[in-house]
Coordinates of C-alpha atoms and ligand atoms in Angstrom, one line a residue:
Chain A
M1 CA 89.4 75.9 90.1
D2 CA 92.7 76.6 92.0
S3 CA 92.9 78.2 95.4
V4 CA 95.2 81.3 95.1
A5 CA 96.7 83.1 98.0
C6 CA 97.1 86.9 97.6
R7 CA 100.6 87.9 97.6
C8 CA 99.8 91.2 99.4
C9 CA 97.6 90.0 102.1
D10 CA 97.7 86.3 102.2
L11 CA 94.0 85.7 101.7
L12 CA 93.1 82.5 100.4
Q13 CA 90.5 82.6 97.6
R14 CA 89.1 80.9 94.7
V15 CA 89.4 82.6 91.3
P16 CA 86.3 81.8 89.2
P17 CA 87.0 81.2 85.6
L18 CA 87.7 84.4 84.0
P19 CA 86.3 85.6 80.7
R20 CA 88.9 86.5 77.6
G21 CA 90.4 89.7 78.6
G22 CA 89.2 89.4 82.0
K23 CA 90.9 90.2 85.5
A24 CA 90.7 89.0 89.1
R25 CA 91.3 91.3 92.1
C26 CA 92.0 90.3 95.8
V27 CA 88.6 91.0 97.5
R28 CA 90.4 92.3 100.6
C29 CA 93.3 94.4 99.5
G30 CA 92.8 94.8 95.5
Q31 CA 95.9 93.3 94.4
L32 CA 95.7 91.8 90.8
L33 CA 95.3 88.0 91.5
A34 CA 94.8 86.8 87.9
T35 CA 94.5 87.8 84.3
R36 CA 93.1 86.0 81.1
P37 CA 94.8 87.6 78.0
A38 CA 93.0 86.6 74.7
D39 CA 96.3 85.6 73.2
P40 CA 98.7 84.7 75.8
L41 CA 101.3 82.8 73.8
D42 CA 101.5 84.2 70.3
A43 CA 101.0 87.9 70.9
P44 CA 103.6 88.2 73.7
L45 CA 105.9 86.3 71.6
A46 CA 105.4 88.7 68.7
L47 CA 105.7 91.8 70.7
T48 CA 108.8 90.6 72.4
I49 CA 110.4 89.9 69.3
A50 CA 109.6 93.4 68.1
A51 CA 110.8 95.0 71.4
A52 CA 114.1 92.9 71.1
I53 CA 114.8 94.2 67.7
A54 CA 114.0 97.9 69.0
F55 CA 116.1 97.4 71.7
A56 CA 119.2 96.4 69.6
V57 CA 118.6 99.6 67.5
A58 CA 118.4 101.8 70.4
N59 CA 121.9 100.4 71.6
A60 CA 123.6 100.6 68.5
T61 CA 122.6 103.8 67.0
P62 CA 123.0 107.4 68.2
M63 CA 120.4 108.6 70.9
L64 CA 121.5 112.1 70.9
R65 CA 123.6 114.5 68.4
L66 CA 125.0 117.7 69.5
S67 CA 126.7 120.5 67.4
A68 CA 127.9 123.8 68.5
E69 CA 130.3 126.3 67.1
G70 CA 131.5 123.9 64.1
R71 CA 131.9 120.8 66.3
E72 CA 129.7 117.9 66.6
A73 CA 129.2 115.3 69.2
Q74 CA 126.9 112.2 69.5
T75 CA 126.3 109.5 72.2
T76 CA 124.7 106.0 72.1
L77 CA 122.9 104.3 75.2
P78 CA 126.3 102.2 76.0
G79 CA 128.2 105.3 75.2
G80 CA 126.4 107.2 78.0
A81 CA 127.4 104.8 80.7
L82 CA 131.0 104.6 79.4
A83 CA 131.2 108.2 79.5
M84 CA 130.3 108.2 83.1
W85 CA 132.9 105.9 83.9
Q86 CA 135.4 107.8 82.0
A87 CA 134.6 110.7 84.0
G88 CA 135.4 109.1 87.2
S89 CA 132.0 107.9 88.3
E90 CA 132.4 104.2 87.9
L91 CA 129.6 103.1 90.3
T92 CA 127.2 105.4 88.8
A93 CA 128.3 104.2 85.2
L94 CA 127.7 100.4 86.4
A95 CA 124.1 101.4 87.8
V96 CA 123.3 102.9 84.6
A97 CA 124.7 100.4 82.6
F98 CA 122.5 97.6 84.5
C99 CA 119.4 99.5 84.5
A100 CA 119.6 100.9 81.1
V101 CA 121.4 98.0 78.8
V102 CA 121.8 94.8 80.9
A103 CA 118.6 94.3 82.8
P104 CA 116.2 95.3 79.9
A105 CA 118.3 93.0 77.7
C106 CA 118.0 89.9 80.1
H107 CA 114.3 90.8 80.6
L108 CA 113.9 90.5 76.8
A109 CA 115.9 87.7 76.3
L110 CA 114.5 85.7 79.3
L111 CA 110.9 86.2 78.0
L112 CA 111.7 85.0 74.6
A113 CA 113.5 81.9 76.1
V114 CA 110.3 81.1 78.1
L115 CA 107.7 82.0 75.5
L116 CA 109.2 79.7 73.0
A117 CA 110.0 77.0 75.5
V118 CA 106.5 76.9 76.6
R119 CA 104.9 76.5 73.2
R120 CA 105.1 72.7 73.5
P121 CA 104.1 71.6 77.1
P122 CA 105.7 70.3 79.4
A123 CA 108.7 72.8 79.3
P124 CA 111.6 71.4 81.1
P125 CA 112.3 72.9 84.5
W126 CA 115.0 75.4 83.3
V127 CA 112.0 77.4 82.1
G128 CA 110.9 78.0 85.7
V129 CA 114.6 79.0 86.6
A130 CA 114.2 81.7 83.7
M131 CA 110.7 82.8 85.0
R132 CA 112.2 83.3 88.7
W133 CA 115.1 85.7 87.1
L134 CA 112.6 87.4 84.9
E135 CA 111.0 88.7 88.1
R136 CA 113.9 89.5 89.8
V137 CA 115.3 91.5 86.8
R138 CA 112.1 93.2 85.7
P139 CA 112.1 96.0 88.5
W140 CA 115.8 97.1 87.4
A141 CA 114.6 97.4 83.6
M142 CA 114.1 101.0 83.5
T143 CA 113.6 101.6 79.6
E144 CA 110.6 104.2 80.6
V145 CA 112.5 106.3 83.1
L146 CA 115.8 106.2 80.8
L147 CA 113.5 107.6 77.8
L148 CA 111.9 110.5 80.1
G149 CA 115.7 111.1 81.3
V150 CA 117.2 111.3 77.8
L151 CA 114.2 114.0 77.0
V152 CA 115.1 115.8 79.8
A153 CA 118.9 116.0 79.2
L154 CA 118.0 117.1 75.6
T155 CA 116.0 119.9 76.7
K156 CA 118.6 120.7 79.3
I157 CA 121.5 120.8 76.5
A158 CA 119.2 122.7 74.1
Q159 CA 119.9 125.7 76.3
L160 CA 123.8 125.3 75.7
A161 CA 124.0 124.2 72.0
S162 CA 121.8 122.9 69.3
V163 CA 120.8 119.2 69.8
A164 CA 118.9 116.9 67.8
P165 CA 117.2 113.1 68.6
G166 CA 119.0 110.4 66.8
P167 CA 117.4 107.1 65.6
G168 CA 118.3 105.5 68.9
L169 CA 115.9 107.8 70.8
F170 CA 112.9 106.7 68.5
A171 CA 114.0 103.2 68.7
L172 CA 113.9 103.4 72.6
L173 CA 110.4 104.9 72.3
A174 CA 109.2 101.7 70.5
V175 CA 110.7 99.8 73.3
V176 CA 108.8 101.6 76.2
L177 CA 105.6 101.4 74.1
L178 CA 105.8 97.7 73.5
V179 CA 107.2 96.5 77.0
P180 CA 103.7 97.1 79.0
A181 CA 101.8 95.7 75.7
I182 CA 104.0 92.5 76.3
A183 CA 103.0 92.6 80.1
T184 CA 99.5 92.6 79.5
T185 CA 99.1 89.8 76.8
F186 CA 101.6 87.6 79.2
D187 CA 99.9 85.4 81.4
A188 CA 102.5 83.9 84.0
D189 CA 100.0 81.6 85.5
L190 CA 99.7 79.8 82.2
V191 CA 103.3 79.6 81.7
W192 CA 103.6 78.0 85.0
R193 CA 101.3 75.3 84.3
R194 CA 102.9 74.5 81.2
I195 CA 106.1 73.9 82.9
A196 CA 107.0 70.2 84.3
W197 CA 107.0 70.2 88.2
A198 CA 110.3 69.8 90.0
D199 CA 108.9 67.2 92.2
A200 CA 107.2 64.9 89.6
R201 CA 105.3 62.9 92.3
A202 CA 103.6 66.1 93.8
Q203 CA 102.4 67.0 90.4
V204 CA 100.7 63.3 89.9
R205 CA 99.0 63.9 93.4
A206 CA 98.1 67.5 92.7
Chain B
M1 CA 102.9 84.4 114.4
T2 CA 98.9 85.1 114.3
A3 CA 97.5 84.9 110.7
Q4 CA 94.4 86.7 109.6
A5 CA 91.6 84.1 109.6
G6 CA 91.1 83.1 105.9
S7 CA 94.8 83.7 105.0
A8 CA 96.7 80.8 103.6
A9 CA 99.0 80.6 106.4
A10 CA 96.0 80.1 108.9
C11 CA 95.0 77.2 106.9
G12 CA 98.6 75.6 107.2
L13 CA 99.2 76.8 103.4
V14 CA 101.9 78.8 102.0
A15 CA 102.1 80.4 98.5
C16 CA 105.4 80.2 96.4
G17 CA 106.9 83.7 96.2
D18 CA 108.1 82.9 92.8
C19 CA 105.3 80.6 90.9
A20 CA 102.6 81.5 93.2
L21 CA 101.6 77.8 93.9
V22 CA 99.8 77.2 97.3
S23 CA 101.0 74.1 98.8
R24 CA 100.9 72.5 102.5
P25 CA 104.4 72.1 103.7
A26 CA 105.2 69.0 105.9
S27 CA 106.1 70.9 108.9
A28 CA 105.1 74.3 110.1
A29 CA 108.5 75.0 111.5
A30 CA 110.4 74.7 108.0
A31 CA 108.3 75.4 104.9
G32 CA 110.7 73.4 102.6
H33 CA 110.6 73.9 99.1
C34 CA 107.9 74.4 96.4
P35 CA 106.9 71.1 94.8
R36 CA 106.2 72.9 91.4
C37 CA 109.1 75.3 90.9
G38 CA 111.8 74.0 93.7
A39 CA 112.0 77.7 95.3
A40 CA 112.7 77.9 99.0
L41 CA 109.2 78.6 100.8
A42 CA 108.7 80.9 103.5
W43 CA 105.5 81.8 105.4
R44 CA 106.6 85.4 105.4
Q45 CA 109.8 86.9 104.0
P46 CA 112.4 86.2 106.4
R47 CA 113.5 89.1 108.7
S48 CA 111.5 91.5 106.8
L49 CA 110.9 94.4 109.2
Q50 CA 114.8 94.4 110.3
R51 CA 116.1 94.1 106.6
T52 CA 113.6 97.0 105.5
W53 CA 114.6 99.3 108.5
A54 CA 118.1 98.7 107.9
L55 CA 117.9 99.6 104.3
L56 CA 115.7 102.5 105.2
V57 CA 118.1 104.0 107.5
A58 CA 121.0 103.6 105.0
A59 CA 118.8 105.5 102.5
A60 CA 118.1 108.1 104.8
V61 CA 121.5 108.8 105.8
L62 CA 122.8 108.9 102.0
Y63 CA 120.0 111.1 101.2
V64 CA 122.2 114.1 102.9
P65 CA 125.1 113.8 100.7
A66 CA 123.0 113.1 97.7
N67 CA 121.6 116.3 98.1
V68 CA 124.3 118.5 99.5
L69 CA 126.9 117.5 97.1
P70 CA 127.0 118.6 93.4
V71 CA 125.8 116.1 90.7
L72 CA 126.9 118.1 87.9
V73 CA 129.9 120.1 87.3
T74 CA 129.9 122.6 84.4
D75 CA 133.3 124.0 83.0
T76 CA 133.4 126.8 80.5
L77 CA 136.2 128.9 79.1
V78 CA 135.4 131.7 81.6
S79 CA 133.5 130.0 84.5
S80 CA 133.0 126.7 86.6
Q81 CA 129.6 125.9 88.1
S82 CA 128.5 123.1 90.4
D83 CA 124.9 122.0 90.4
T84 CA 123.2 120.0 93.2
I85 CA 119.8 118.1 92.7
M86 CA 117.8 121.0 94.0
S87 CA 119.9 123.8 92.1
G88 CA 119.5 121.9 88.9
V89 CA 115.7 121.9 89.5
V90 CA 116.0 125.7 89.8
L91 CA 118.0 126.3 86.8
L92 CA 115.6 124.2 84.8
Y93 CA 112.8 126.6 86.3
T94 CA 114.5 129.9 85.4
T95 CA 115.4 128.8 82.0
G96 CA 111.6 128.5 81.2
S97 CA 111.0 124.9 81.2
W98 CA 108.9 124.9 84.3
P99 CA 107.1 121.3 83.4
L100 CA 110.5 119.7 83.3
A101 CA 111.5 121.3 86.5
L102 CA 108.3 119.9 88.0
I103 CA 109.2 116.4 86.7
V104 CA 112.6 116.5 88.0
L105 CA 111.3 117.9 91.4
V106 CA 109.0 115.1 91.7
A107 CA 111.3 112.4 90.7
S108 CA 114.4 113.5 92.3
V109 CA 112.9 115.1 95.6
M110 CA 109.3 114.3 96.5
I111 CA 109.6 110.7 95.3
P112 CA 112.6 109.5 97.4
L113 CA 111.5 111.7 100.6
G114 CA 107.8 110.1 100.2
K115 CA 109.2 106.6 100.1
L116 CA 111.2 107.1 103.0
A117 CA 108.3 108.6 104.9
A118 CA 105.9 105.8 103.6
L119 CA 107.9 102.9 104.5
A120 CA 108.8 104.3 108.0
Y121 CA 104.9 104.9 108.6
V122 CA 104.0 101.4 107.4
L123 CA 106.9 99.7 109.5
V124 CA 106.0 101.5 112.7
T125 CA 102.1 100.8 112.4
V126 CA 103.0 96.9 111.9
Q127 CA 105.4 97.1 114.8
R128 CA 102.8 98.8 116.8
G129 CA 100.3 96.1 115.7
S130 CA 98.1 98.5 114.2
A131 CA 94.7 97.2 112.8
A132 CA 93.4 100.2 111.1
N133 CA 93.6 101.1 107.5
A134 CA 95.4 97.8 106.5
R135 CA 93.8 98.0 103.0
E136 CA 95.1 101.5 102.5
R137 CA 98.5 100.6 104.0
T138 CA 98.9 97.5 101.7
R139 CA 98.0 99.8 98.8
L140 CA 100.7 102.4 99.8
T141 CA 103.4 99.9 99.8
R142 CA 102.4 98.8 96.3
T143 CA 102.5 102.3 95.0
V144 CA 105.9 103.0 96.7
E145 CA 107.3 99.7 95.0
F146 CA 105.7 100.8 91.7
I147 CA 106.9 104.6 91.6
G148 CA 110.1 103.9 93.2
R149 CA 112.2 103.5 89.9
W150 CA 111.2 107.0 88.6
S151 CA 113.8 108.6 90.9
M152 CA 116.5 107.0 88.9
L153 CA 115.4 109.8 86.4
D154 CA 118.2 112.5 87.5
V155 CA 120.9 109.7 87.0
F156 CA 120.0 109.2 83.5
V157 CA 119.8 113.0 82.9
D158 CA 122.9 113.5 84.2
T159 CA 124.6 110.5 82.4
F160 CA 123.4 111.9 78.9
V161 CA 124.5 115.6 79.6
V162 CA 127.9 114.3 80.7
A163 CA 128.2 111.9 77.7
L164 CA 127.0 114.7 75.2
V165 CA 128.4 118.1 76.5
Q166 CA 132.2 117.3 76.0
L167 CA 133.5 120.3 74.1
S168 CA 136.5 121.3 75.9
P169 CA 138.0 123.6 76.2
L170 CA 134.7 125.6 75.1
M171 CA 132.3 123.8 77.6
S172 CA 132.6 120.3 79.3
V173 CA 130.4 118.7 82.0
A174 CA 131.6 116.3 84.6
P175 CA 129.7 114.2 87.3
G176 CA 129.8 115.5 90.6
P177 CA 130.3 113.4 93.8
G178 CA 126.6 113.6 94.8
V179 CA 125.6 111.5 91.7
V180 CA 126.9 108.3 93.3
W181 CA 125.1 109.0 96.4
F182 CA 121.7 109.7 94.9
M183 CA 122.0 106.4 92.9
A184 CA 122.7 104.7 96.1
V185 CA 119.6 106.3 97.7
V186 CA 117.4 105.2 94.9
V187 CA 118.8 101.7 94.9
L188 CA 118.5 101.3 98.8
T189 CA 115.1 102.4 98.8
M190 CA 114.0 100.1 95.9
L191 CA 115.7 97.1 97.9
A192 CA 113.9 98.3 100.9
A193 CA 110.3 98.5 99.3
R194 CA 111.1 94.9 97.8
S195 CA 112.2 93.6 101.3
F196 CA 108.9 94.6 103.0
D197 CA 106.2 91.9 103.3
P198 CA 102.8 93.5 103.1
R199 CA 101.2 90.2 104.6
L200 CA 102.7 91.6 108.0
I201 CA 100.3 94.4 107.9
W202 CA 97.4 91.8 108.0
D203 CA 99.3 89.5 110.4
A204 CA 99.4 92.7 113.0
A205 CA 95.9 93.5 112.3
A206 CA 95.0 90.0 113.0
A207 CA 97.1 89.8 116.3
R208 CA 95.6 93.1 117.5
E209 CA 92.0 91.9 116.9
D210 CA 92.8 88.6 118.6
R211 CA 94.2 90.4 121.9
D212 CA 91.1 92.9 121.9
G213 CA 88.8 89.7 121.6
R214 CA 86.7 91.0 119.1
P215 CA 85.4 88.4 116.5
R216 CA 86.9 88.1 113.1
Ligands
LIG1 ZN1 95.1 90.9 99.2
LIG2 ZN1 107.1 77.5 93.2

C-alpha cells in the first residue's frame, strides 16, 4: 500500500486496496485520489482508437452547410479557424485551431502512444514524458465546448439562412461522448507503475 | 513555511506534480527531481500567489475591451450591425431562443466574472492567513479550474458564424476587435486557475492555528 499526498491539500494518506470500479477521495478536502477501473488497459485503448477515427472524420468532413437565395456554403473544423485568420483575427484563429484541433489531436495521439507502450512493462522513460504532456495539453482540448459552440452558431445562423448539420458535427458528437469514457477507464497510477524509473537505483530501493 | 499537520511537507515528503510519487528529497532547500519520472520537484508551486495575481489582474483589465468592443460585425446590402458579447445575448433572447441566450450569458459573462471574483477571494483569504472554510475554498478552486474552459464558447460560436456566413454582397459577417480580447481573458483566467496552488490554503490555515496556539 503506497502513501499518496492529496494534490489539493497535501494530506498524506494511505489508499486501501480498492474494489474494481472503486474510487478513493481525500478525507480532508474531497479530491479524487485514486480509481480502479475494471479494464484499465484494453478499454481505454479501444475507446481511444474509436475517438481518434471519429476526430479525423470530424476534421475532414463539413461541420455545417448553409444555403440562402440559391447560394451554398459549408465549413469544416479547420476551415473555421482558417476563416477567422483570413478575416483578420489571426490570434483568435490560432487559439481556435489550438483548442479545437491541435490540442484534442495531441491528447488522443499521446493517449494512444502511452496505452500501446505500457502493454508490455516496463515501458521506456519516454512514456513518462508523454504522460506529462498528456496532462499539460488536456485542459486545452475543448471538444465539448466546441460542440456546444457549433450548435449555438447553427441556431444563430438559422435565423438568417437555412442551415443544416454536416457529418462532421455527428463525428464531433461521438468524440465528445467517447472522451469522458476514456477518462473513466484510464488509470494514470497504473500507467506510471508500468514505466521504468528515471533513477533506476531509487526504484530498486523503493 | 508552516505545513498542516499530517501533510506530506510536514513529514519531509513531497509529491511529484506529474506522476504523484511521494518521495523524500535529500535537502529541504532544493527538492531536486522525482526519482520515478525525473520531473523537477517543488514543495509548492513556485511564486504561485504572485503569478496568479498577475494573470488575474491582466484578465480583469482585458475584460473591459472584451465586453465594450464588438465581437461580430454583420454587413448586409442595406445595413451594418456591430454586436458585443452582451448585445449578442440580447439578440439571441429577442429572436426567441432564450435557452441559448441563457447558455451564452452563463458561459460568456457569469463564468468569467465568477472566476475573477472566486480567485481574488481565495488569494485574499490565503494572504490574510485565514483558517476558515478551507475545504470549501479548495472546492471553489477546483470548480473554477473545471468550468473555466466553457467561457471559450462564444469564441467558437463567432468562429463558425464568420466561417459560414460569407455571402457578400448579400450578407457577410466579420470578427470584431473584441473577440481577441475576450479570447485572451479566457486564456489568462485558465492560466491563473492553474498557477494557483490550493495547498497554500491549508498551509495558511495551519500557520494561523499555530499562531493562535490551538492544538492541531
Ligand atoms: Zn485533500
Ligand atoms: Zn514524478
